Amino acid sequence: MPTEPAPGTPDELIRLFAEESRVRAFAAVALGAGNPEEVGRTAGLSPRETAQALRRLREQGALTSGEDGALRVAYETFRARARGSERTDPDPGGTGRTDMVLRTFVRDGRLVRLPARWARKKLVLQYIAEQTFEPGVEYPERAVDAKLRAWCEDSDRIDHVSLRRYLVDLHHLHRSEGVYRRPAPQGSRRTGEPAR
């Protein structure tokens, strides 16, 4: 099985635009089509072809949604890729790289898929833990499953059980007798909160 290319590599972009339906859908958005119906009509694609093309273009960061919800070309992604920002990140804190990775693998509060590269996978999992669970709060397993299912709704590549296992393995969640708790960050115990 081939390894997943790093987002932003020429090979990945070539593969992204090697499919005619994706090129046509992308062109339609670039010309002003703002929703799937307009894209399909402008590009001459069936609803199924349109949905598949738009999903892949969004997964790879080529398209995004504006504040009004309309589809738009993610020019900032192309500019960042042209500058090679993933390989030579000018941001010493890594914030630009982190944002790029999260935009690639998380869409509208949903996990598109987990990265194949371990460093990126850990970054995405940490983000999910921080966005989903309050530090120190205890959650029964069914509540954890419900919260993680919401992240997996649009993905057929990851399920909530695997996601929960990763979070426990990476110590983003601690499990004891069916109860889960996200540990508080080092040195950030709340005033009045007893030490555990």
Short mmCIF file of N, CA and C in Angstrom, two decimals:
data_model
loop_
_atom_site.label_atom_id
_atom_site.label_comp_id
_atom_site.label_asym_id
_atom_site.label_seq_id
_atom_site.Cartn_x
_atom_site.Cartn_y
_atom_site.Cartn_z
N MET A 1 0.85 -1.19 0.00
CA MET A 1 0.00 0.00 0.00
C MET A 1 0.89 1.24 0.00
N PRO A 2 0.72 2.20 -0.95
CA PRO A 2 1.59 3.37 -1.01
C PRO A 2 1.37 4.27 0.19
N THR A 3 2.44 4.96 0.56
CA THR A 3 2.32 5.88 1.68
C THR A 3 1.63 7.15 1.21
N GLU A 4 0.93 7.78 2.13
CA GLU A 4 0.21 9.01 1.82
C GLU A 4 1.21 10.13 1.58
N PRO A 5 1.11 10.89 0.45
CA PRO A 5 2.05 11.97 0.21
C PRO A 5 1.81 13.11 1.18
N ALA A 6 2.85 13.85 1.44
CA ALA A 6 2.70 15.00 2.33
C ALA A 6 1.87 16.06 1.65
N PRO A 7 0.90 16.67 2.36
CA PRO A 7 0.11 17.72 1.74
C PRO A 7 1.03 18.80 1.18
N GLY A 8 0.77 19.20 -0.05
CA GLY A 8 1.54 20.27 -0.63
C GLY A 8 2.66 19.81 -1.54
N THR A 9 2.92 18.53 -1.64
CA THR A 9 3.96 18.07 -2.55
C THR A 9 3.46 18.14 -3.98
N PRO A 10 4.36 18.30 -4.95
CA PRO A 10 3.92 18.33 -6.35
C PRO A 10 3.16 17.06 -6.74
N ASP A 11 3.61 15.90 -6.24
CA ASP A 11 2.92 14.65 -6.58
C ASP A 11 1.47 14.68 -6.13
N GLU A 12 1.23 15.20 -4.94
CA GLU A 12 -0.14 15.24 -4.43
C GLU A 12 -1.00 16.18 -5.27
N LEU A 13 -0.46 17.33 -5.63
CA LEU A 13 -1.23 18.27 -6.45
C LEU A 13 -1.50 17.70 -7.84
N ILE A 14 -0.51 17.01 -8.39
CA ILE A 14 -0.73 16.40 -9.70
C ILE A 14 -1.85 15.37 -9.61
N ARG A 15 -1.82 14.54 -8.56
CA ARG A 15 -2.88 13.53 -8.39
C ARG A 15 -4.24 14.19 -8.18
N LEU A 16 -4.24 15.29 -7.42
CA LEU A 16 -5.50 15.97 -7.14
C LEU A 16 -6.16 16.44 -8.44
N PHE A 17 -5.36 16.98 -9.36
CA PHE A 17 -5.91 17.53 -10.60
C PHE A 17 -5.79 16.57 -11.79
N ALA A 18 -5.44 15.31 -11.52
CA ALA A 18 -5.38 14.31 -12.59
C ALA A 18 -6.76 13.82 -12.97
N GLU A 19 -7.73 14.04 -12.12
CA GLU A 19 -9.11 13.61 -12.36
C GLU A 19 -9.89 14.77 -12.98
N GLU A 20 -10.45 14.55 -14.17
CA GLU A 20 -11.12 15.62 -14.91
C GLU A 20 -12.26 16.27 -14.11
N SER A 21 -13.04 15.46 -13.40
CA SER A 21 -14.17 16.03 -12.66
C SER A 21 -13.70 17.01 -11.59
N ARG A 22 -12.54 16.73 -10.99
CA ARG A 22 -12.02 17.65 -9.96
C ARG A 22 -11.54 18.96 -10.60
N VAL A 23 -10.91 18.85 -11.77
CA VAL A 23 -10.46 20.06 -12.47
C VAL A 23 -11.66 20.91 -12.85
N ARG A 24 -12.70 20.27 -13.36
CA ARG A 24 -13.90 21.01 -13.77
C ARG A 24 -14.60 21.64 -12.58
N ALA A 25 -14.69 20.91 -11.47
CA ALA A 25 -15.33 21.47 -10.27
C ALA A 25 -14.51 22.64 -9.72
N PHE A 26 -13.20 22.47 -9.69
CA PHE A 26 -12.32 23.54 -9.21
C PHE A 26 -12.48 24.79 -10.08
N ALA A 27 -12.48 24.60 -11.41
CA ALA A 27 -12.63 25.72 -12.33
C ALA A 27 -13.97 26.43 -12.11
N ALA A 28 -15.02 25.65 -11.88
CA ALA A 28 -16.34 26.25 -11.66
C ALA A 28 -16.33 27.15 -10.43
N VAL A 29 -15.69 26.68 -9.35
CA VAL A 29 -15.60 27.50 -8.13
C VAL A 29 -14.76 28.74 -8.41
N ALA A 30 -13.65 28.57 -9.11
CA ALA A 30 -12.78 29.71 -9.44
C ALA A 30 -13.53 30.76 -10.27
N LEU A 31 -14.50 30.30 -11.06
CA LEU A 31 -15.28 31.22 -11.88
C LEU A 31 -16.51 31.77 -11.17
N GLY A 32 -16.72 31.38 -9.90
CA GLY A 32 -17.78 32.01 -9.12
C GLY A 32 -18.89 31.10 -8.63
N ALA A 33 -18.89 29.82 -8.99
CA ALA A 33 -19.93 28.92 -8.47
C ALA A 33 -19.73 28.77 -6.97
N GLY A 34 -20.78 29.05 -6.19
CA GLY A 34 -20.62 29.10 -4.74
C GLY A 34 -21.21 27.94 -3.97
N ASN A 35 -21.96 27.06 -4.65
CA ASN A 35 -22.54 25.90 -3.95
C ASN A 35 -22.51 24.70 -4.89
N PRO A 36 -22.72 23.50 -4.35
CA PRO A 36 -22.60 22.29 -5.18
C PRO A 36 -23.51 22.29 -6.41
N GLU A 37 -24.73 22.81 -6.29
CA GLU A 37 -25.63 22.83 -7.44
C GLU A 37 -25.05 23.69 -8.57
N GLU A 38 -24.55 24.89 -8.22
CA GLU A 38 -23.95 25.77 -9.23
C GLU A 38 -22.70 25.13 -9.83
N VAL A 39 -21.90 24.47 -8.98
CA VAL A 39 -20.69 23.81 -9.47
C VAL A 39 -21.07 22.73 -10.49
N GLY A 40 -22.04 21.88 -10.14
CA GLY A 40 -22.46 20.81 -11.05
C GLY A 40 -22.97 21.35 -12.37
N ARG A 41 -23.79 22.41 -12.27
CA ARG A 41 -24.36 23.00 -13.48
C ARG A 41 -23.26 23.62 -14.35
N THR A 42 -22.36 24.39 -13.75
CA THR A 42 -21.30 25.06 -14.49
C THR A 42 -20.31 24.06 -15.08
N ALA A 43 -19.99 23.03 -14.30
CA ALA A 43 -18.97 22.05 -14.74
C ALA A 43 -19.55 20.93 -15.59
N GLY A 44 -20.88 20.83 -15.64
CA GLY A 44 -21.50 19.76 -16.40
C GLY A 44 -21.30 18.40 -15.75
N LEU A 45 -21.38 18.36 -14.42
CA LEU A 45 -21.17 17.13 -13.67
C LEU A 45 -22.46 16.68 -13.01
N SER A 46 -22.59 15.37 -12.80
CA SER A 46 -23.75 14.84 -12.08
C SER A 46 -23.61 15.21 -10.61
N PRO A 47 -24.72 15.17 -9.85
CA PRO A 47 -24.62 15.46 -8.42
C PRO A 47 -23.60 14.57 -7.70
N ARG A 48 -23.53 13.30 -8.08
CA ARG A 48 -22.58 12.38 -7.44
C ARG A 48 -21.14 12.77 -7.76
N GLU A 49 -20.87 13.04 -9.06
CA GLU A 49 -19.53 13.46 -9.47
C GLU A 49 -19.14 14.76 -8.77
N THR A 50 -20.09 15.68 -8.68
CA THR A 50 -19.83 16.96 -8.03
C THR A 50 -19.47 16.75 -6.57
N ALA A 51 -20.28 15.95 -5.87
CA ALA A 51 -20.02 15.72 -4.44
C ALA A 51 -18.66 15.09 -4.21
N GLN A 52 -18.31 14.10 -5.03
CA GLN A 52 -17.02 13.43 -4.89
C GLN A 52 -15.86 14.38 -5.17
N ALA A 53 -15.99 15.16 -6.22
CA ALA A 53 -14.92 16.09 -6.59
C ALA A 53 -14.74 17.16 -5.51
N LEU A 54 -15.85 17.73 -5.03
CA LEU A 54 -15.75 18.78 -4.01
C LEU A 54 -15.19 18.23 -2.71
N ARG A 55 -15.59 17.01 -2.35
CA ARG A 55 -15.07 16.41 -1.11
C ARG A 55 -13.55 16.28 -1.18
N ARG A 56 -13.06 15.77 -2.29
CA ARG A 56 -11.61 15.58 -2.44
C ARG A 56 -10.87 16.92 -2.48
N LEU A 57 -11.42 17.90 -3.17
CA LEU A 57 -10.79 19.22 -3.26
C LEU A 57 -10.73 19.90 -1.89
N ARG A 58 -11.77 19.69 -1.08
CA ARG A 58 -11.78 20.27 0.27
C ARG A 58 -10.82 19.52 1.17
N GLU A 59 -10.77 18.20 1.06
CA GLU A 59 -9.84 17.40 1.88
C GLU A 59 -8.40 17.85 1.68
N GLN A 60 -8.07 18.17 0.45
CA GLN A 60 -6.70 18.54 0.13
C GLN A 60 -6.44 20.04 0.30
N GLY A 61 -7.44 20.78 0.74
CA GLY A 61 -7.24 22.20 1.01
C GLY A 61 -7.29 23.10 -0.21
N ALA A 62 -7.72 22.58 -1.36
CA ALA A 62 -7.80 23.40 -2.56
C ALA A 62 -9.01 24.32 -2.54
N LEU A 63 -10.08 23.87 -1.89
CA LEU A 63 -11.30 24.67 -1.75
C LEU A 63 -11.63 24.83 -0.28
N THR A 64 -12.30 25.90 0.03
CA THR A 64 -12.76 26.14 1.40
C THR A 64 -14.10 26.86 1.30
N SER A 65 -14.65 27.24 2.45
CA SER A 65 -15.90 28.01 2.46
C SER A 65 -15.63 29.38 3.05
N GLY A 66 -16.24 30.38 2.45
CA GLY A 66 -16.11 31.73 2.98
C GLY A 66 -17.01 31.90 4.21
N GLU A 67 -16.98 33.08 4.79
CA GLU A 67 -17.80 33.34 5.98
C GLU A 67 -19.28 33.20 5.67
N ASP A 68 -19.66 33.44 4.41
CA ASP A 68 -21.06 33.32 4.01
C ASP A 68 -21.44 31.87 3.66
N GLY A 69 -20.46 30.96 3.77
CA GLY A 69 -20.72 29.55 3.47
C GLY A 69 -20.51 29.19 2.01
N ALA A 70 -20.24 30.18 1.17
CA ALA A 70 -20.04 29.91 -0.26
C ALA A 70 -18.67 29.27 -0.49
N LEU A 71 -18.62 28.37 -1.43
CA LEU A 71 -17.35 27.74 -1.80
C LEU A 71 -16.42 28.79 -2.38
N ARG A 72 -15.12 28.63 -2.10
CA ARG A 72 -14.13 29.52 -2.70
C ARG A 72 -12.80 28.78 -2.82
N VAL A 73 -11.97 29.26 -3.72
CA VAL A 73 -10.63 28.70 -3.88
C VAL A 73 -9.80 29.12 -2.67
N ALA A 74 -9.07 28.18 -2.11
CA ALA A 74 -8.22 28.46 -0.94
C ALA A 74 -6.87 28.98 -1.43
N TYR A 75 -6.86 30.22 -1.92
CA TYR A 75 -5.64 30.78 -2.48
C TYR A 75 -4.49 30.78 -1.47
N GLU A 76 -4.83 30.98 -0.19
CA GLU A 76 -3.78 31.01 0.83
C GLU A 76 -3.05 29.66 0.91
N THR A 77 -3.77 28.57 0.67
CA THR A 77 -3.14 27.25 0.68
C THR A 77 -2.14 27.14 -0.46
N PHE A 78 -2.52 27.61 -1.63
CA PHE A 78 -1.62 27.54 -2.79
C PHE A 78 -0.41 28.45 -2.60
N ARG A 79 -0.65 29.64 -2.01
CA ARG A 79 0.49 30.54 -1.75
C ARG A 79 1.46 29.91 -0.77
N ALA A 80 0.90 29.30 0.31
CA ALA A 80 1.76 28.66 1.31
C ALA A 80 2.53 27.50 0.69
N ARG A 81 1.86 26.72 -0.15
CA ARG A 81 2.53 25.59 -0.79
C ARG A 81 3.61 26.08 -1.74
N ALA A 82 3.33 27.16 -2.46
CA ALA A 82 4.32 27.71 -3.39
C ALA A 82 5.56 28.19 -2.65
N ARG A 83 5.36 28.71 -1.46
CA ARG A 83 6.49 29.17 -0.64
C ARG A 83 7.20 28.02 0.04
N GLY A 84 6.59 26.82 -0.01
CA GLY A 84 7.20 25.67 0.66
C GLY A 84 7.11 25.78 2.17
N SER A 85 6.03 26.40 2.66
CA SER A 85 5.92 26.67 4.10
C SER A 85 5.90 25.42 4.96
N GLU A 86 5.49 24.28 4.40
CA GLU A 86 5.46 23.08 5.24
C GLU A 86 6.86 22.55 5.51
N ARG A 87 7.77 22.78 4.56
CA ARG A 87 9.11 22.24 4.76
C ARG A 87 10.03 23.25 5.42
N THR A 88 9.82 24.54 5.16
CA THR A 88 10.65 25.58 5.77
C THR A 88 9.73 26.57 6.43
N ASP A 89 9.21 26.21 7.55
CA ASP A 89 8.23 27.02 8.27
C ASP A 89 8.91 28.24 8.88
N PRO A 90 8.55 29.46 8.43
CA PRO A 90 9.17 30.65 8.99
C PRO A 90 8.70 30.94 10.40
N ASP A 91 7.68 30.25 10.84
CA ASP A 91 7.13 30.46 12.17
C ASP A 91 7.81 29.50 13.14
N PRO A 92 8.73 29.99 13.99
CA PRO A 92 9.47 29.07 14.85
C PRO A 92 8.58 28.32 15.83
N GLY A 93 7.43 28.86 16.16
CA GLY A 93 6.51 28.17 17.07
C GLY A 93 5.72 27.08 16.37
N GLY A 94 5.78 27.05 15.05
CA GLY A 94 5.08 26.01 14.30
C GLY A 94 3.61 26.29 14.08
N THR A 95 3.13 27.48 14.40
CA THR A 95 1.70 27.77 14.29
C THR A 95 1.21 27.69 12.86
N GLY A 96 1.99 28.21 11.91
CA GLY A 96 1.58 28.15 10.51
C GLY A 96 1.46 26.73 10.03
N ARG A 97 2.42 25.89 10.37
CA ARG A 97 2.40 24.48 9.98
C ARG A 97 1.21 23.78 10.63
N THR A 98 0.99 24.07 11.91
CA THR A 98 -0.13 23.46 12.62
C THR A 98 -1.45 23.81 11.95
N ASP A 99 -1.63 25.09 11.62
CA ASP A 99 -2.85 25.52 10.95
C ASP A 99 -3.04 24.80 9.61
N MET A 100 -1.95 24.65 8.87
CA MET A 100 -2.03 23.98 7.57
C MET A 100 -2.45 22.52 7.75
N VAL A 101 -1.85 21.85 8.72
CA VAL A 101 -2.19 20.44 8.96
C VAL A 101 -3.65 20.32 9.38
N LEU A 102 -4.09 21.18 10.30
CA LEU A 102 -5.47 21.09 10.77
C LEU A 102 -6.47 21.40 9.65
N ARG A 103 -6.15 22.37 8.80
CA ARG A 103 -7.06 22.68 7.67
C ARG A 103 -7.16 21.50 6.72
N THR A 104 -6.09 20.72 6.62
CA THR A 104 -6.09 19.58 5.70
C THR A 104 -6.92 18.42 6.23
N PHE A 105 -6.87 18.18 7.56
CA PHE A 105 -7.47 16.97 8.10
C PHE A 105 -8.75 17.20 8.91
N VAL A 106 -9.07 18.45 9.23
CA VAL A 106 -10.29 18.76 9.98
C VAL A 106 -11.09 19.78 9.18
N ARG A 107 -12.36 19.46 8.93
CA ARG A 107 -13.23 20.36 8.17
C ARG A 107 -14.54 20.55 8.92
N ASP A 108 -14.89 21.80 9.18
CA ASP A 108 -16.18 22.12 9.79
C ASP A 108 -16.44 21.29 11.05
N GLY A 109 -15.42 21.17 11.90
CA GLY A 109 -15.58 20.42 13.14
C GLY A 109 -15.66 18.92 12.96
N ARG A 110 -15.25 18.43 11.80
CA ARG A 110 -15.27 16.99 11.53
C ARG A 110 -13.89 16.54 11.10
N LEU A 111 -13.54 15.33 11.50
CA LEU A 111 -12.27 14.74 11.10
C LEU A 111 -12.44 14.12 9.72
N VAL A 112 -11.69 14.61 8.75
CA VAL A 112 -11.77 14.07 7.39
C VAL A 112 -11.10 12.69 7.37
N ARG A 113 -9.90 12.64 7.91
CA ARG A 113 -9.15 11.39 8.06
C ARG A 113 -7.96 11.70 8.96
N LEU A 114 -7.32 10.67 9.46
CA LEU A 114 -6.11 10.86 10.24
C LEU A 114 -4.90 10.85 9.31
N PRO A 115 -3.94 11.71 9.56
CA PRO A 115 -2.73 11.69 8.73
C PRO A 115 -1.98 10.37 8.87
N ALA A 116 -1.25 10.00 7.84
CA ALA A 116 -0.42 8.79 7.91
C ALA A 116 0.86 9.08 8.68
N ARG A 117 1.37 10.30 8.57
CA ARG A 117 2.60 10.65 9.27
C ARG A 117 2.31 10.84 10.75
N TRP A 118 3.14 10.19 11.57
CA TRP A 118 2.89 10.13 13.00
C TRP A 118 2.89 11.51 13.66
N ALA A 119 3.80 12.40 13.29
CA ALA A 119 3.87 13.73 13.90
C ALA A 119 2.59 14.51 13.64
N ARG A 120 2.08 14.41 12.43
CA ARG A 120 0.83 15.10 12.09
C ARG A 120 -0.36 14.45 12.80
N LYS A 121 -0.33 13.13 12.88
CA LYS A 121 -1.42 12.41 13.55
C LYS A 121 -1.51 12.86 15.01
N LYS A 122 -0.35 12.96 15.70
CA LYS A 122 -0.35 13.40 17.10
C LYS A 122 -0.89 14.82 17.24
N LEU A 123 -0.54 15.68 16.29
CA LEU A 123 -1.02 17.06 16.33
C LEU A 123 -2.54 17.13 16.19
N VAL A 124 -3.09 16.36 15.25
CA VAL A 124 -4.54 16.35 15.03
C VAL A 124 -5.26 15.76 16.25
N LEU A 125 -4.72 14.69 16.82
CA LEU A 125 -5.35 14.07 17.99
C LEU A 125 -5.32 15.00 19.20
N GLN A 126 -4.21 15.71 19.38
CA GLN A 126 -4.15 16.67 20.49
C GLN A 126 -5.20 17.76 20.31
N TYR A 127 -5.37 18.24 19.09
CA TYR A 127 -6.37 19.26 18.80
C TYR A 127 -7.78 18.75 19.14
N ILE A 128 -8.08 17.52 18.72
CA ILE A 128 -9.40 16.94 19.00
C ILE A 128 -9.63 16.84 20.50
N ALA A 129 -8.62 16.37 21.23
CA ALA A 129 -8.76 16.26 22.69
C ALA A 129 -9.03 17.62 23.32
N GLU A 130 -8.27 18.63 22.91
CA GLU A 130 -8.42 19.97 23.49
C GLU A 130 -9.76 20.60 23.15
N GLN A 131 -10.27 20.32 21.95
CA GLN A 131 -11.54 20.91 21.54
C GLN A 131 -12.75 20.17 22.11
N THR A 132 -12.55 18.94 22.57
CA THR A 132 -13.68 18.09 22.94
C THR A 132 -13.86 17.90 24.44
N PHE A 133 -12.77 17.86 25.18
CA PHE A 133 -12.84 17.50 26.59
C PHE A 133 -12.21 18.57 27.47
N GLU A 134 -12.92 18.92 28.54
CA GLU A 134 -12.40 19.88 29.52
C GLU A 134 -11.40 19.18 30.42
N PRO A 135 -10.28 19.81 30.72
CA PRO A 135 -9.31 19.17 31.62
C PRO A 135 -9.92 18.91 33.00
N GLY A 136 -9.65 17.72 33.53
CA GLY A 136 -10.08 17.39 34.88
C GLY A 136 -11.52 16.92 35.01
N VAL A 137 -12.34 17.09 33.97
CA VAL A 137 -13.74 16.68 34.03
C VAL A 137 -13.82 15.18 33.72
N GLU A 138 -14.63 14.46 34.49
CA GLU A 138 -14.77 13.03 34.27
C GLU A 138 -15.95 12.76 33.33
N TYR A 139 -15.70 11.88 32.35
CA TYR A 139 -16.70 11.55 31.34
C TYR A 139 -16.91 10.03 31.34
N PRO A 140 -18.16 9.56 31.42
CA PRO A 140 -18.39 8.12 31.26
C PRO A 140 -18.10 7.74 29.80
N GLU A 141 -17.85 6.47 29.57
CA GLU A 141 -17.47 6.02 28.23
C GLU A 141 -18.51 6.38 27.18
N ARG A 142 -19.80 6.28 27.51
CA ARG A 142 -20.83 6.59 26.51
C ARG A 142 -20.78 8.07 26.10
N ALA A 143 -20.43 8.97 27.04
CA ALA A 143 -20.31 10.39 26.70
C ALA A 143 -19.09 10.62 25.80
N VAL A 144 -18.00 9.93 26.10
CA VAL A 144 -16.80 10.03 25.27
C VAL A 144 -17.11 9.54 23.86
N ASP A 145 -17.79 8.40 23.77
CA ASP A 145 -18.14 7.85 22.46
C ASP A 145 -19.04 8.81 21.67
N ALA A 146 -20.01 9.41 22.35
CA ALA A 146 -20.92 10.34 21.66
C ALA A 146 -20.15 11.55 21.13
N LYS A 147 -19.24 12.08 21.94
CA LYS A 147 -18.45 13.24 21.51
C LYS A 147 -17.53 12.89 20.35
N LEU A 148 -16.93 11.71 20.40
CA LEU A 148 -16.01 11.32 19.33
C LEU A 148 -16.74 10.90 18.06
N ARG A 149 -17.95 10.35 18.20
CA ARG A 149 -18.75 10.01 17.00
C ARG A 149 -18.99 11.26 16.16
N ALA A 150 -19.22 12.40 16.84
CA ALA A 150 -19.47 13.65 16.12
C ALA A 150 -18.28 14.03 15.24
N TRP A 151 -17.06 13.74 15.69
CA TRP A 151 -15.87 14.02 14.89
C TRP A 151 -15.79 13.10 13.67
N CYS A 152 -16.36 11.90 13.77
CA CYS A 152 -16.20 10.88 12.72
C CYS A 152 -17.37 10.81 11.75
N GLU A 153 -18.38 11.65 11.92
CA GLU A 153 -19.61 11.55 11.13
C GLU A 153 -19.38 11.50 9.62
N ASP A 154 -18.48 12.34 9.11
CA ASP A 154 -18.30 12.42 7.66
C ASP A 154 -17.13 11.58 7.16
N SER A 155 -16.58 10.74 8.01
CA SER A 155 -15.41 9.97 7.61
C SER A 155 -15.73 8.48 7.60
N ASP A 156 -15.34 7.83 6.52
CA ASP A 156 -15.46 6.38 6.48
C ASP A 156 -14.10 5.73 6.73
N ARG A 157 -13.12 6.56 7.12
CA ARG A 157 -11.75 6.07 7.31
C ARG A 157 -11.37 5.94 8.79
N ILE A 158 -12.18 6.49 9.69
CA ILE A 158 -11.86 6.42 11.12
C ILE A 158 -13.17 6.29 11.89
N ASP A 159 -13.16 5.53 12.96
CA ASP A 159 -14.36 5.39 13.78
C ASP A 159 -14.05 5.88 15.19
N HIS A 160 -15.10 6.10 15.96
CA HIS A 160 -14.92 6.70 17.29
C HIS A 160 -14.14 5.80 18.24
N VAL A 161 -14.25 4.48 18.07
CA VAL A 161 -13.52 3.56 18.96
C VAL A 161 -12.02 3.67 18.72
N SER A 162 -11.61 3.71 17.46
CA SER A 162 -10.18 3.87 17.14
C SER A 162 -9.68 5.23 17.63
N LEU A 163 -10.50 6.24 17.45
CA LEU A 163 -10.13 7.58 17.90
C LEU A 163 -9.94 7.61 19.41
N ARG A 164 -10.86 6.98 20.15
CA ARG A 164 -10.75 6.92 21.60
C ARG A 164 -9.48 6.19 22.02
N ARG A 165 -9.18 5.09 21.33
CA ARG A 165 -7.97 4.31 21.64
C ARG A 165 -6.71 5.15 21.44
N TYR A 166 -6.66 5.89 20.33
CA TYR A 166 -5.51 6.77 20.09
C TYR A 166 -5.36 7.80 21.20
N LEU A 167 -6.47 8.42 21.60
CA LEU A 167 -6.41 9.45 22.63
C LEU A 167 -5.91 8.90 23.96
N VAL A 168 -6.31 7.69 24.29
CA VAL A 168 -5.84 7.05 25.52
C VAL A 168 -4.37 6.67 25.38
N ASP A 169 -4.00 6.09 24.26
CA ASP A 169 -2.61 5.68 24.05
C ASP A 169 -1.65 6.85 24.12
N LEU A 170 -2.09 8.02 23.65
CA LEU A 170 -1.24 9.22 23.66
C LEU A 170 -1.38 10.03 24.94
N HIS A 171 -2.16 9.51 25.89
CA HIS A 171 -2.36 10.16 27.20
C HIS A 171 -3.10 11.50 27.11
N HIS A 172 -3.87 11.68 26.03
CA HIS A 172 -4.75 12.85 25.97
C HIS A 172 -5.99 12.61 26.82
N LEU A 173 -6.31 11.33 27.03
CA LEU A 173 -7.38 10.92 27.94
C LEU A 173 -6.82 9.84 28.85
N HIS A 174 -7.16 9.93 30.12
CA HIS A 174 -6.83 8.87 31.06
C HIS A 174 -8.10 8.07 31.34
N ARG A 175 -7.97 6.75 31.38
CA ARG A 175 -9.12 5.88 31.58
C ARG A 175 -8.95 5.12 32.89
N SER A 176 -10.02 5.08 33.68
CA SER A 176 -10.02 4.30 34.90
C SER A 176 -11.44 3.82 35.18
N GLU A 177 -11.64 2.50 35.15
CA GLU A 177 -12.94 1.89 35.47
C GLU A 177 -14.08 2.50 34.66
N GLY A 178 -13.86 2.65 33.37
CA GLY A 178 -14.91 3.13 32.48
C GLY A 178 -15.14 4.63 32.51
N VAL A 179 -14.29 5.35 33.23
CA VAL A 179 -14.41 6.81 33.31
C VAL A 179 -13.16 7.42 32.68
N TYR A 180 -13.36 8.46 31.87
CA TYR A 180 -12.27 9.10 31.16
C TYR A 180 -12.11 10.53 31.65
N ARG A 181 -10.86 10.98 31.65
CA ARG A 181 -10.58 12.35 32.09
C ARG A 181 -9.39 12.86 31.30
N ARG A 182 -9.52 14.09 30.80
CA ARG A 182 -8.38 14.72 30.14
C ARG A 182 -7.52 15.37 31.20
N PRO A 183 -6.24 15.04 31.26
CA PRO A 183 -5.39 15.64 32.29
C PRO A 183 -5.22 17.13 32.07
N ALA A 184 -5.07 17.86 33.16
CA ALA A 184 -4.81 19.30 33.06
C ALA A 184 -3.38 19.49 32.55
N PRO A 185 -3.15 20.51 31.73
CA PRO A 185 -1.78 20.77 31.27
C PRO A 185 -0.86 21.00 32.46
N GLN A 186 0.40 20.65 32.32
CA GLN A 186 1.39 20.80 33.39
C GLN A 186 1.38 22.23 33.92
N GLY A 187 1.35 22.36 35.24
CA GLY A 187 1.44 23.68 35.88
C GLY A 187 0.23 24.55 35.72
N SER A 188 -0.93 23.97 35.33
CA SER A 188 -2.11 24.82 35.12
C SER A 188 -3.28 24.41 36.00
N ARG A 189 -2.99 23.84 37.19
CA ARG A 189 -4.07 23.44 38.08
C ARG A 189 -4.86 24.67 38.51
N ARG A 190 -6.16 24.58 38.48
CA ARG A 190 -7.00 25.71 38.86
C ARG A 190 -6.89 26.00 40.34
N THR A 191 -7.03 27.25 40.69
CA THR A 191 -6.97 27.64 42.07
C THR A 191 -8.07 26.93 42.85
N GLY A 192 -7.71 26.36 43.97
CA GLY A 192 -8.70 25.66 44.79
C GLY A 192 -8.92 24.24 44.38
N GLU A 193 -8.34 23.83 43.23
CA GLU A 193 -8.53 22.44 42.79
C GLU A 193 -7.51 21.57 43.49
N PRO A 194 -7.95 20.50 44.13
CA PRO A 194 -7.01 19.66 44.85
C PRO A 194 -6.07 18.95 43.90
N ALA A 195 -4.87 18.70 44.35
CA ALA A 195 -3.92 17.93 43.57
C ALA A 195 -4.41 16.50 43.48
N ARG A 196 -4.22 15.84 42.34
CA ARG A 196 -4.68 14.45 42.18
C ARG A 196 -3.53 13.51 42.31
#
